CSV table of C-alpha atoms and ligand atoms in Angstrom, one decimal:
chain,number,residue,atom,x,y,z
Z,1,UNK,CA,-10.4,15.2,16.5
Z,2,UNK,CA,-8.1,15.9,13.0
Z,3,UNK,CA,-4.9,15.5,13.2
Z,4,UNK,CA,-3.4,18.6,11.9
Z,5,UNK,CA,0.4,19.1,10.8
Z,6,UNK,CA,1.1,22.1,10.2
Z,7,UNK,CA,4.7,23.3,8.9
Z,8,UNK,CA,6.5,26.1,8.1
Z,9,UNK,CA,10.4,25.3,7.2
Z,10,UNK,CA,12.9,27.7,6.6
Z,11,UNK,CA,13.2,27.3,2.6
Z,12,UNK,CA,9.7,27.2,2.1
Z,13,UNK,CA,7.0,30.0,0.8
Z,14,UNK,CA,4.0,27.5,1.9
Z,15,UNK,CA,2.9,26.6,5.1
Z,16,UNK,CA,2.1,22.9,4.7
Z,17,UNK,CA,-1.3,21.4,6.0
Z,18,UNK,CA,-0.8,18.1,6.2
Z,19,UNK,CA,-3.8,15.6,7.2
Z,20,UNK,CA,-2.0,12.7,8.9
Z,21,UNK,CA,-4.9,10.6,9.6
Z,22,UNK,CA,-4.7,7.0,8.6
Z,23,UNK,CA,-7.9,5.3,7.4
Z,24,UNK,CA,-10.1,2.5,9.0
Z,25,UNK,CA,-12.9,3.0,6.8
Z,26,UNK,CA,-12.7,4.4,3.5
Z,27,UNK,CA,-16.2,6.7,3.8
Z,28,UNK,CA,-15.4,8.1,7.0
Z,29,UNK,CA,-12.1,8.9,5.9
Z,30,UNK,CA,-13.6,10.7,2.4
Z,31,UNK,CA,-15.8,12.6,4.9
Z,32,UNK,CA,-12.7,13.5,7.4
Z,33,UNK,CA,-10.6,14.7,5.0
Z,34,UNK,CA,-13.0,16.4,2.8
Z,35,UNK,CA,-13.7,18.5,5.7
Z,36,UNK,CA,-10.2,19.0,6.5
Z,37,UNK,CA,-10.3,20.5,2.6
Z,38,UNK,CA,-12.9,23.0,3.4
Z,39,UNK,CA,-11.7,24.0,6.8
Z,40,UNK,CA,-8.0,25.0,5.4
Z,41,UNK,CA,-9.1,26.6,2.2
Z,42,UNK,CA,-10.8,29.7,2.2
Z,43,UNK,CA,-13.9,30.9,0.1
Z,44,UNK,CA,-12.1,32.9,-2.3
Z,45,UNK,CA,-9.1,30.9,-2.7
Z,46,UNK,CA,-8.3,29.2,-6.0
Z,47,UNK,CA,-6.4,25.7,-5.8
Z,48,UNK,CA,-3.7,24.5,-8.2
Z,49,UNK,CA,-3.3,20.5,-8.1
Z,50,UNK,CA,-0.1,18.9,-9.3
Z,51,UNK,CA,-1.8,15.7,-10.9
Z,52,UNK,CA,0.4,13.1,-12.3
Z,53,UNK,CA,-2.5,10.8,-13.7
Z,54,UNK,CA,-1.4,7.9,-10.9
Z,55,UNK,CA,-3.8,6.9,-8.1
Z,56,UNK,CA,-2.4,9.7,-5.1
Z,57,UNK,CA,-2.4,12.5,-7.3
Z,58,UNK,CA,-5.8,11.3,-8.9
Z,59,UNK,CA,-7.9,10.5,-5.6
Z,60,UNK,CA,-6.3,13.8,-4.1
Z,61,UNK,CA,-8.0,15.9,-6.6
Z,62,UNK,CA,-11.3,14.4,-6.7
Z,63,UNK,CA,-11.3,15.0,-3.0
Z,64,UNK,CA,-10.4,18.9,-3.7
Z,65,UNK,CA,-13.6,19.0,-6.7
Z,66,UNK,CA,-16.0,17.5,-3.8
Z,67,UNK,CA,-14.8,19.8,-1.3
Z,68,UNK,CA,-14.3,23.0,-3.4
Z,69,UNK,CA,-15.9,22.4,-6.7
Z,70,UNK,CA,-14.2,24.5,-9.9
Z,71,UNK,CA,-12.3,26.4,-7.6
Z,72,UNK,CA,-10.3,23.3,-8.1
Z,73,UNK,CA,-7.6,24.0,-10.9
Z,74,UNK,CA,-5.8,20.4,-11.9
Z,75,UNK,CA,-2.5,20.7,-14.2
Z,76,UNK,CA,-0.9,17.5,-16.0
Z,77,UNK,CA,2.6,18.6,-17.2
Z,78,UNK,CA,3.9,16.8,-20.5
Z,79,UNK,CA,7.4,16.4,-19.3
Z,80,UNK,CA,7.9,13.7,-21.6
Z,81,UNK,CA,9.5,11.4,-19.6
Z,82,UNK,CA,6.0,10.0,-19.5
Z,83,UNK,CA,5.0,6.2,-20.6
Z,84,UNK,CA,4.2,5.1,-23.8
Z,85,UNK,CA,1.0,2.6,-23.0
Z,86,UNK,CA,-0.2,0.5,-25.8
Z,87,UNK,CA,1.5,2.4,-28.2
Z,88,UNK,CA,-0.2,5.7,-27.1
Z,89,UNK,CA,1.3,8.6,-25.0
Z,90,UNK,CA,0.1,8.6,-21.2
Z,91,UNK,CA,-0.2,12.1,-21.3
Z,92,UNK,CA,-3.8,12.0,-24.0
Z,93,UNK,CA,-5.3,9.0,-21.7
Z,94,UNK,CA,-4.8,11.3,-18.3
Z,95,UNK,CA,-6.5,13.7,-20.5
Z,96,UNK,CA,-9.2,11.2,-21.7
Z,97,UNK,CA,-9.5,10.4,-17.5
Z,98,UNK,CA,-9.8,14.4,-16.7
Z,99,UNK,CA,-11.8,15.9,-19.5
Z,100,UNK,CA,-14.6,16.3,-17.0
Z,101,UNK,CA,-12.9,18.1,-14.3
Z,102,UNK,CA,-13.8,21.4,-15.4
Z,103,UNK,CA,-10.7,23.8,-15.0
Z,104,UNK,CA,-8.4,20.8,-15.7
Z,105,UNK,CA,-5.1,21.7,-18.3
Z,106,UNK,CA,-2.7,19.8,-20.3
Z,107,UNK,CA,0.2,21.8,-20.4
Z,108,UNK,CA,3.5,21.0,-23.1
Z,109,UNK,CA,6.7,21.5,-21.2
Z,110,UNK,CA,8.6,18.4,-23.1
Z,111,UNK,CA,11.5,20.7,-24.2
Z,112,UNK,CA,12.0,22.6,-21.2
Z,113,UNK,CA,12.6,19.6,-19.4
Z,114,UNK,CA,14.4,17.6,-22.2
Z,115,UNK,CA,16.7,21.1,-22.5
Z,116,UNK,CA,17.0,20.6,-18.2
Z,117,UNK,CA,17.5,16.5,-18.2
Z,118,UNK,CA,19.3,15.9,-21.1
Z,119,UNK,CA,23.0,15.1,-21.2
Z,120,UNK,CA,23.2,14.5,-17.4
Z,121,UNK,CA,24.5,11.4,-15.9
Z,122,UNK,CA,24.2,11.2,-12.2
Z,123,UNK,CA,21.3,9.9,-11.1
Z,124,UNK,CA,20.7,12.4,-8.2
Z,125,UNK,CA,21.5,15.6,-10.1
Z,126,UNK,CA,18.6,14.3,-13.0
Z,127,UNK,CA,16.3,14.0,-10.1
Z,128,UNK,CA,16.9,17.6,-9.2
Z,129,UNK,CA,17.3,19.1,-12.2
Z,130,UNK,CA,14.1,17.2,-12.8
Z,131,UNK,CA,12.2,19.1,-10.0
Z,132,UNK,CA,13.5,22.1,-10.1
Z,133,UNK,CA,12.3,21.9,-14.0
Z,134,UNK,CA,8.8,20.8,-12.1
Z,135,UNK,CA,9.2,23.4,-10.0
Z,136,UNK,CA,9.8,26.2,-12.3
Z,137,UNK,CA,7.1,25.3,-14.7
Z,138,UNK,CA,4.0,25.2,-11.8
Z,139,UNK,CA,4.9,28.3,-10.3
Z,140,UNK,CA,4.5,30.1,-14.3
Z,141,UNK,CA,1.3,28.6,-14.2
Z,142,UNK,CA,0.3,28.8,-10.4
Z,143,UNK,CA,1.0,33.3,-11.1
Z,144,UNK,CA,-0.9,32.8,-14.3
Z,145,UNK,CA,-3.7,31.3,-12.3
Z,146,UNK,CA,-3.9,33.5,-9.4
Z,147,UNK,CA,-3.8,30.7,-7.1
Z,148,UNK,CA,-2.8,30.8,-3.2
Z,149,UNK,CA,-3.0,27.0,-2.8
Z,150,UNK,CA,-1.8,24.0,-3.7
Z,151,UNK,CA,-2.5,20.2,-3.0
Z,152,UNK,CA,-0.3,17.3,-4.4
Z,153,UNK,CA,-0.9,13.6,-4.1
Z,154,UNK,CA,1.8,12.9,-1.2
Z,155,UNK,CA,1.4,10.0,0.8
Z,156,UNK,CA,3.3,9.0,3.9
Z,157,UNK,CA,6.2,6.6,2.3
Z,158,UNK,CA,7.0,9.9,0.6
Z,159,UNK,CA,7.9,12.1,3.6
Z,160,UNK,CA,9.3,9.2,5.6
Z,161,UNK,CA,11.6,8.4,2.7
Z,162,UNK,CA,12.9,12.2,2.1
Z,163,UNK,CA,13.1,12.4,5.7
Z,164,UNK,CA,14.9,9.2,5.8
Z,165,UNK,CA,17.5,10.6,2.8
Z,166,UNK,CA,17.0,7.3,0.9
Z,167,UNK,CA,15.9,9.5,-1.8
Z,168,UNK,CA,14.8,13.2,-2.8
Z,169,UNK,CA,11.2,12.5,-3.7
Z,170,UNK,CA,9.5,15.1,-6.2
Z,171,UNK,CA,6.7,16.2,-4.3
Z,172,UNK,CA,8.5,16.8,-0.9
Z,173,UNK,CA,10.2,19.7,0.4
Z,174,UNK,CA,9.6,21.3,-3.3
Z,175,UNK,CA,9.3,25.3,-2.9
Z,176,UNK,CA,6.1,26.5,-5.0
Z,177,UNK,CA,4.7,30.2,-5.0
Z,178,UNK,CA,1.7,29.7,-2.9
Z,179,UNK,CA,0.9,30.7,0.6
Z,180,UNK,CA,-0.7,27.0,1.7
Z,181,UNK,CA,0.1,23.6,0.5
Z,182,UNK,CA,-2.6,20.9,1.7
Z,183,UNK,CA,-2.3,17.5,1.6
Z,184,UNK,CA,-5.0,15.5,2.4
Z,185,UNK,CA,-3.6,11.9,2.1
Z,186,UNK,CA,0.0,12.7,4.1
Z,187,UNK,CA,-1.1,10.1,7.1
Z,188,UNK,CA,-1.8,7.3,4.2
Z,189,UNK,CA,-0.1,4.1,2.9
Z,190,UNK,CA,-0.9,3.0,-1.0
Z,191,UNK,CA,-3.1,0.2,-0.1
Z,192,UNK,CA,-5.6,2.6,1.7
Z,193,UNK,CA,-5.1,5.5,-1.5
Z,194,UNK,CA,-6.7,2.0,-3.6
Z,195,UNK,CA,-9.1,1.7,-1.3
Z,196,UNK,CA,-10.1,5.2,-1.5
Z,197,UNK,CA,-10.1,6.0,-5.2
Z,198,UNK,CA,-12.0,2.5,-5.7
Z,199,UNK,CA,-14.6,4.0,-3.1
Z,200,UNK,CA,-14.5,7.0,-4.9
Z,201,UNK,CA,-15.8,5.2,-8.3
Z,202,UNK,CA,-12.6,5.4,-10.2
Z,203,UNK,CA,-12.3,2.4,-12.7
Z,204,UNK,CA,-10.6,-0.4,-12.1
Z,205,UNK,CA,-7.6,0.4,-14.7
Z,206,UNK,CA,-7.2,3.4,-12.5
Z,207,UNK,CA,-7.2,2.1,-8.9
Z,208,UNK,CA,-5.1,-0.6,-9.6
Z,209,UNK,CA,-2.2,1.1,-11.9
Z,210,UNK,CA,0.6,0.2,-11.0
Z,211,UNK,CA,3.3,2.5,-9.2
Z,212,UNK,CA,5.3,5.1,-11.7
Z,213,UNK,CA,7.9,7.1,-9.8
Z,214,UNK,CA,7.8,11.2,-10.3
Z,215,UNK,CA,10.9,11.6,-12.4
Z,216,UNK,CA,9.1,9.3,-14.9
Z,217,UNK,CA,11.4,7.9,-17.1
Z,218,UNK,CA,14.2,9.9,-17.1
Z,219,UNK,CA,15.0,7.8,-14.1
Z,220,UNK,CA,14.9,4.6,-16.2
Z,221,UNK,CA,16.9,5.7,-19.1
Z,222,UNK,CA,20.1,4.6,-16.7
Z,223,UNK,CA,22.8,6.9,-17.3
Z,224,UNK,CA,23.0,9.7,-19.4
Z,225,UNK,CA,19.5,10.8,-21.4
Z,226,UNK,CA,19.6,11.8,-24.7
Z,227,UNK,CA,16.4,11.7,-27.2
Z,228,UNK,CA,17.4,8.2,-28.8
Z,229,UNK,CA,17.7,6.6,-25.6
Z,230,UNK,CA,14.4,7.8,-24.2
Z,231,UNK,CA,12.6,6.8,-27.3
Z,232,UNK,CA,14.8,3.6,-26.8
Z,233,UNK,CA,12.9,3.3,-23.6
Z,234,UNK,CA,9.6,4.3,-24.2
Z,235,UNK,CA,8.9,1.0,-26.7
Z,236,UNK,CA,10.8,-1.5,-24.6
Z,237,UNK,CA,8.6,-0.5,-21.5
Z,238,UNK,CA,5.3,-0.3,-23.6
Z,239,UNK,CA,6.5,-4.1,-24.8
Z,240,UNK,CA,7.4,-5.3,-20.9
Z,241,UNK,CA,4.0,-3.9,-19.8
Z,242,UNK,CA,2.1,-5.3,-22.2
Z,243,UNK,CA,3.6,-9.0,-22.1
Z,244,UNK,CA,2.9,-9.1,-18.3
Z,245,UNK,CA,-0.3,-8.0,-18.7
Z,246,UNK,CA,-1.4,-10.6,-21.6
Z,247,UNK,CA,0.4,-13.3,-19.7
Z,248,UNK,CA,-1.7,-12.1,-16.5
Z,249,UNK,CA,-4.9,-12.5,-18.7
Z,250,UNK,CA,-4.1,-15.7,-20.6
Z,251,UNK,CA,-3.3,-17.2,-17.2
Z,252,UNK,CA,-5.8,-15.8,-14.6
Z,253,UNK,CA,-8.0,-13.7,-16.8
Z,254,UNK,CA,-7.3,-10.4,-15.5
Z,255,UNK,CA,-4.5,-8.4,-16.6
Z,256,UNK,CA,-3.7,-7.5,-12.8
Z,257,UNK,CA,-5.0,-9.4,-9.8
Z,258,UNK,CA,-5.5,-7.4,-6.6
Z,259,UNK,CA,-4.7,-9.4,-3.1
Z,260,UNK,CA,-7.3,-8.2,-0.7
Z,261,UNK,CA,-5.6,-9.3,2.5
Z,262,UNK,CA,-2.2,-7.6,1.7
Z,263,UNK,CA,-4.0,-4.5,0.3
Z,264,UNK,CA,-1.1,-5.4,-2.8
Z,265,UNK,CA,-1.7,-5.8,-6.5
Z,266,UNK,CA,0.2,-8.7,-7.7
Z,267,UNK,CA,2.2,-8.4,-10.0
Z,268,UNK,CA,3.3,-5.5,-7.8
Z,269,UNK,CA,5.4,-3.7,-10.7
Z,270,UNK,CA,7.5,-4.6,-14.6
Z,271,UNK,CA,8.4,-2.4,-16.6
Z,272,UNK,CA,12.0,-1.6,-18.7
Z,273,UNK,CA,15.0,0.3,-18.6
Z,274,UNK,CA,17.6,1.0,-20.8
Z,275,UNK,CA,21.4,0.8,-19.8
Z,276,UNK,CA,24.4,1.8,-22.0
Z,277,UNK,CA,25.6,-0.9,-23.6
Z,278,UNK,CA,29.7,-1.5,-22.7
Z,279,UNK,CA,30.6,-3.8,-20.3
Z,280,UNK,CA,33.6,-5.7,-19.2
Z,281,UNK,CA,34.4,-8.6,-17.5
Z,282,UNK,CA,34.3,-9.7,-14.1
Z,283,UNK,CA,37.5,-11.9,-13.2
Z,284,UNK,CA,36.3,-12.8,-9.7
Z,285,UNK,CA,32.6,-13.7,-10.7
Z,286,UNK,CA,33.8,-16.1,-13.6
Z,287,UNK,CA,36.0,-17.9,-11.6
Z,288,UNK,CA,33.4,-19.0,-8.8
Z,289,UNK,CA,31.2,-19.5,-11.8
Z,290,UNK,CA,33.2,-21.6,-13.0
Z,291,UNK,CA,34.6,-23.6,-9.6
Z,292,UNK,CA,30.5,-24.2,-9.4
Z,293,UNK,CA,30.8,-25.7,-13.2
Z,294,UNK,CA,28.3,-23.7,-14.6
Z,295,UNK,CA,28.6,-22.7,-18.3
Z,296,UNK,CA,28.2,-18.8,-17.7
Z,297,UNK,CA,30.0,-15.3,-18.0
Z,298,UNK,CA,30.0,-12.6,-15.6
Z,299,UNK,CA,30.4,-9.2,-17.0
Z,300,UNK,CA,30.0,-5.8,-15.1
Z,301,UNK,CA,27.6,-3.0,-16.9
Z,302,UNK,CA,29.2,0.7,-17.3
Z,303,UNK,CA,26.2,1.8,-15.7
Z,304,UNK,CA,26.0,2.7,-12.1
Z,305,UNK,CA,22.5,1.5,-10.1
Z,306,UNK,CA,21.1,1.7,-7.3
Z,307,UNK,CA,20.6,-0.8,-4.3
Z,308,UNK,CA,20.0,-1.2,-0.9
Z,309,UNK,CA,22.1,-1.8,2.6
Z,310,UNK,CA,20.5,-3.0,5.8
Z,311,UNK,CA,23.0,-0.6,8.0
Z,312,UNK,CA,22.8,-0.2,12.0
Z,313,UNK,CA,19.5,1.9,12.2
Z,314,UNK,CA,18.1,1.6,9.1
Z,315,UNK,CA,19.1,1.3,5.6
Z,316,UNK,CA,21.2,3.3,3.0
Z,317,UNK,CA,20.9,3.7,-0.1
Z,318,UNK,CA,24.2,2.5,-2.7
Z,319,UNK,CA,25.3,2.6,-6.4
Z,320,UNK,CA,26.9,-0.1,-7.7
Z,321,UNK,CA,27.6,-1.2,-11.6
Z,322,UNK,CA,25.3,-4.4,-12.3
Z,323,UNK,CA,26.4,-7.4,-13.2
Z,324,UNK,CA,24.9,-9.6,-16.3
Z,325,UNK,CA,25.7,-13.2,-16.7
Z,326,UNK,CA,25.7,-14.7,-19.7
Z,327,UNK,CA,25.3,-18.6,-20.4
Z,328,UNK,CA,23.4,-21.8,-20.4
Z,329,UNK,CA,21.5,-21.8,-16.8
Z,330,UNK,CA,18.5,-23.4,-15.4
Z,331,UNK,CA,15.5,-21.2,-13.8
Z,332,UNK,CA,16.7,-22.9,-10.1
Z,333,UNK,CA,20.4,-21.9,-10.4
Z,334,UNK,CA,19.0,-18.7,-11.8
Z,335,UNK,CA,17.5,-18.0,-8.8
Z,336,UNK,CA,20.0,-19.2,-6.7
Z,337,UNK,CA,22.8,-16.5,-8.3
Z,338,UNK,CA,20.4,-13.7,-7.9
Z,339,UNK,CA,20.8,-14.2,-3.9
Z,340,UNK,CA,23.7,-15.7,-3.8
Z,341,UNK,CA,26.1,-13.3,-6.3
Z,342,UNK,CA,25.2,-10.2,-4.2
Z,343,UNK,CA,25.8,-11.4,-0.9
Z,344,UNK,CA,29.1,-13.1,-1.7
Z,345,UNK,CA,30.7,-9.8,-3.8
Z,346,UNK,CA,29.0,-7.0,-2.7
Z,347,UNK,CA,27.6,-6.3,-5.8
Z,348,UNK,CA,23.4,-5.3,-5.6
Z,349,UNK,CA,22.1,-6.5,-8.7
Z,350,UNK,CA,22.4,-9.5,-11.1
Z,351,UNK,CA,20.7,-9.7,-14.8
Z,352,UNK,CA,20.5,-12.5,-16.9
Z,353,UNK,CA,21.2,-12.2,-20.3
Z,354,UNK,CA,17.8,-13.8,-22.6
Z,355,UNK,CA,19.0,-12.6,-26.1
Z,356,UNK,CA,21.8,-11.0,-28.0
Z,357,UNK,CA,25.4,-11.8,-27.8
Z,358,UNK,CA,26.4,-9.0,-30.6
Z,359,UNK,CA,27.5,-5.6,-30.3
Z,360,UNK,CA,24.6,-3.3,-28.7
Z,361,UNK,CA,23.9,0.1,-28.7
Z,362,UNK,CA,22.0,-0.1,-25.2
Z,363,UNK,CA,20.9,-3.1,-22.7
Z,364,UNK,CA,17.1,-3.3,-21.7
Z,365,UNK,CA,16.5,-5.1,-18.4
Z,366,UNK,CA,13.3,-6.1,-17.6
Z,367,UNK,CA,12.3,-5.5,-14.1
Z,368,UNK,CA,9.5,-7.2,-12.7
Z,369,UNK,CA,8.4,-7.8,-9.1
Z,370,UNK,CA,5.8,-8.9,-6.9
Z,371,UNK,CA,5.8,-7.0,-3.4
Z,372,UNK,CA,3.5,-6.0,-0.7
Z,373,UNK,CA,4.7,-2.3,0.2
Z,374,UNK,CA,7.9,-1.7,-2.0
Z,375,UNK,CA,10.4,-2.5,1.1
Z,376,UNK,CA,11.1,-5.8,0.0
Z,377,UNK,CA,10.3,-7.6,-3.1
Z,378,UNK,CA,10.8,-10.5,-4.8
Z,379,UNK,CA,11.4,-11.0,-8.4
Z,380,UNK,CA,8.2,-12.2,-10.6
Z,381,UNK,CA,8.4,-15.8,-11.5
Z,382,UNK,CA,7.0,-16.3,-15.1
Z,383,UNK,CA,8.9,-19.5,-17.0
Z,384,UNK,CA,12.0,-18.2,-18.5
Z,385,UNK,CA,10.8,-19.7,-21.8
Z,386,UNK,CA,8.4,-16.5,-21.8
Z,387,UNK,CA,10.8,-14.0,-21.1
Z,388,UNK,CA,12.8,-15.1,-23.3
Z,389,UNK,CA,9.9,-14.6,-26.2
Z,390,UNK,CA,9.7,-10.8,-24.6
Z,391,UNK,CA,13.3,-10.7,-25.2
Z,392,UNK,CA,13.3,-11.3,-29.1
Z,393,UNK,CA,10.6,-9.0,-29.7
Z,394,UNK,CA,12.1,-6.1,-27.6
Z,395,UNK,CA,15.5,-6.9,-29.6
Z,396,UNK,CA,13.6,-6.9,-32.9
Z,397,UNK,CA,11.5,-3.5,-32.0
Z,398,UNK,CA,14.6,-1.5,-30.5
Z,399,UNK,CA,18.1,-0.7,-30.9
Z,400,UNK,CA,19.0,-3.1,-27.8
Z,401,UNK,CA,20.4,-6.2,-29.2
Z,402,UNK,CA,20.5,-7.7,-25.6
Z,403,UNK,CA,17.6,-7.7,-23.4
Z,404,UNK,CA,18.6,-8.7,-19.5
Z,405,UNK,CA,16.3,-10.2,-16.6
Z,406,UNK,CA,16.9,-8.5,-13.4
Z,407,UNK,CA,17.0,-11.7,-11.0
Z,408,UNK,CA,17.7,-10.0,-7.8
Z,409,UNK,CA,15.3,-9.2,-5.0
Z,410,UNK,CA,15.0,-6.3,-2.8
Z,411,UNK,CA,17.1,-6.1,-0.5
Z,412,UNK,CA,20.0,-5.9,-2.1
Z,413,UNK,CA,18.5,-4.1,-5.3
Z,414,UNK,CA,15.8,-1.5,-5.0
Z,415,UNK,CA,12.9,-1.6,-7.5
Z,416,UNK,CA,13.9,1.2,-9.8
Z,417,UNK,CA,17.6,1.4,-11.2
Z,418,UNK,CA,17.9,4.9,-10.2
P,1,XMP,P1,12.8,1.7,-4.9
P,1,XMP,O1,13.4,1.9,-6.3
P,1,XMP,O2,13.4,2.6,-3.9
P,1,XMP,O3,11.3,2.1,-5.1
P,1,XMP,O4,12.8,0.3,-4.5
P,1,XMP,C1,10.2,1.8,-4.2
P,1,XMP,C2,8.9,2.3,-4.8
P,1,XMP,O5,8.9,3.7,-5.0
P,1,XMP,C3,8.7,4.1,-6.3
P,1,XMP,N1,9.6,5.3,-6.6
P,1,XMP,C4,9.1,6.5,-6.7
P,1,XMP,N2,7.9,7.0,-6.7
P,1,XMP,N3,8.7,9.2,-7.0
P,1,XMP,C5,7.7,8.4,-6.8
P,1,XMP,O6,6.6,8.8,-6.9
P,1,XMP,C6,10.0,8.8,-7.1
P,1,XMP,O7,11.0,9.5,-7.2
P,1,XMP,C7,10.2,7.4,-6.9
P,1,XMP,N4,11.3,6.6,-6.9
P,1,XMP,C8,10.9,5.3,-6.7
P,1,XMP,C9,9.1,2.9,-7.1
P,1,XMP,O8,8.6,2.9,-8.4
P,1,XMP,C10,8.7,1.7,-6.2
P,1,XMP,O9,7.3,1.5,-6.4
């Protein structure tokens, strides 16, 4: 027997169908919640699916066309806080992926989010205004359609992690103007979403792509967003995922490798952010630095970011200013000061600096880890001698004259900086 959720809370229009199965085999799960589709949406009922181009959203819809065919109605919004991926816009290739779904749409709502986004600081308050911008623009288009449902790609780390307060995810408790919202893949982890969409014939480019978080980049333009920044962002991240991915090929000949027994692609995630650029120093830092002898600085970043607390019962979320050390240090003590810095002053995430000692507009830290589920991970060890190279050519194609390796692992830091 399906197991059925069905909810209707206070604030919201929808009652939410939720299919919480899990998955033991990917075909019997395609035909379970295929017929869970048809079973909660009716004949004459048109379907509006909030499609971000990443694997959920992507496998959620194709489920929807096999169920209910071109009463399937998918929407990519341009918020444009989207990537930048080989120097093209994400946007045109999740076009290029959905030009065969036959009511699929493209819709341009860069300025009303920019106009939303822009100038705010707090990393919170741009994840709301972010989806109540989201928000606002399906609901035009949901009237304009005609439609009475809709289906998003939300999978069970989402709910448990609203529920949970660590963050306010984009595709949770979000109030759209439709009588049902059904969600076939709510009892799922990602592993079993890859297994699905690679059962489901997606390319391999498309089951394995790695996490991108709803807010896009607005959450990885730390601090306040502005157009400069963004841009800012956009090339430094196109660089960082590129040089993963070419060192991934050179060195195992596939640009991501996928570990079967985890159910994890390795590396797990890299990308960039960018982080104002002032920073002062840290007294208490630099003195244990140097009572350990090491040739180094420790400065704290304006910036506020986020980290992790293992708390009785759980673990709560914290903001804290990073700090970036500057000097001459080997990859070993490296690696000890990423553990070692946070746990001795409190602090939740430590950079190294790999270029640039001059006056910068903004700081890009790379972020790259390797984890099996995104509740703990470990940073990505590639030789220093190669981020470094990254490093120069990020300084060179941006306005961030230092470029930072985030050393820390999660816990203390979370993945994202926001
Ligand atoms: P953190 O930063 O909490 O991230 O360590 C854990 C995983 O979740 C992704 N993430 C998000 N995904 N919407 C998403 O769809 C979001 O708002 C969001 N925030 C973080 C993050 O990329 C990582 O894989």
């Amino acid at each position: 027997m399906d197991r059925v959720v069905m909810q209707k809370e206070k604030s919201m229009k929808a009652t939410v169908f939720r299919f919480t199965n899990s998955m033991e085999d990917p075909r019997r799960f395609l035909k379970e919640a295929t017929k869970f589709v048809e079973e909660n949406v009716s004949s004459g009922e048109k379907v509006v699916c909030a499609l971000s181009g990443g694997v959920d959203s992507s496998t959620t819809a194709e489920i929807f066309r096999r169920a209910i065919g071109n009463r399937l109605y998918p929407l990519h919004f341009d918020t444009g806080f989207m990537r930048r991926i080989g120097g093209k816009e994400e946007v045109k290739l999740v076009e290029e992926s959905f030009k065969d779904f036959e009511n699929f749409e493209l819709i341009d709502k860069k300025e009303t989010f920019y106009d939303n986004v822009f100038g705010k600081e707090d990393a919170e308050e741009k994840r709301k205004s972010f989806r109540s911008t989201y928000e606002q623009v399906l609901n035009e288009k949901i009237e304009e359609i005609g439609a009475t449902v809709m289906t998003q790609g939300t999978i069970r780390p989402d709910i448990l992690e609203t529920e949970g307060k660590i963050k306010s995810q984009n595709n949770v408790d979000t109030d759209f103007d439709v009588e049902k919202l059904v969600e076939p893949l709510a009892g799922l982890y990602k592993p079993d979403v890859r297994k699905l969409a690679k059962e489901l014939g997606f390319p391999e480019k498309n089951w394995m792509r790695q996490p991108f978080l709803g807010p896009g980049l607005s959450a990885r333009t730390v601090g306040v967003v502005n157009r400069e920044k963004l841009e800012n962002e956009k090339i430094a991240n196109d660089l960082v995922e590129r040089f993963v991915e070419r060192y991934f090929e050179k060195n195992y000949g596939r640009v991501g490798l996928w570990d079967e027994v985890v159910g994890a692609r390795i590396p797990f995630q890299y990308f960039a952010v960018t982080l104002d650029g002032e920073m002062e120093a840290n007294g208490e830092i630099n003195e244990y630095l140097e009572d350990l002898g090491l040739d180094a600085e420790a400065f704290n970043l304006k910036n506020k970011a986020t980290g992790v607390k293992e708390v009785e019962g759980g673990r709560e979320r914290v903001y804290s200013p990073p700090v970036l050390l500057r000097g001459n240090l080997e990859p070993e003590v490296l690696n000890y000061l990423g553990r070692e810095v946070p746990s001795r002053f409190g602090v939740s995430r430590v950079l190294f600096q790999l270029v640039g000692s001059e006056e910068t507009d903004w700081i890009v830290g790379i972020r790259a880890v390797d984890s099996k589920d995104a509740i703990t991970a470990e940073p990505l060890e590639i030789p220093l001698s190669e981020w470094e190279e990254l490093g120069k050519e990020i300084a060179r194609e941006t306005d961030s004259k230092i470029v930072a390796y985030d050393l820390t692992p999660k816990p203390p830091a979370t993945i994202e900086y926001e």
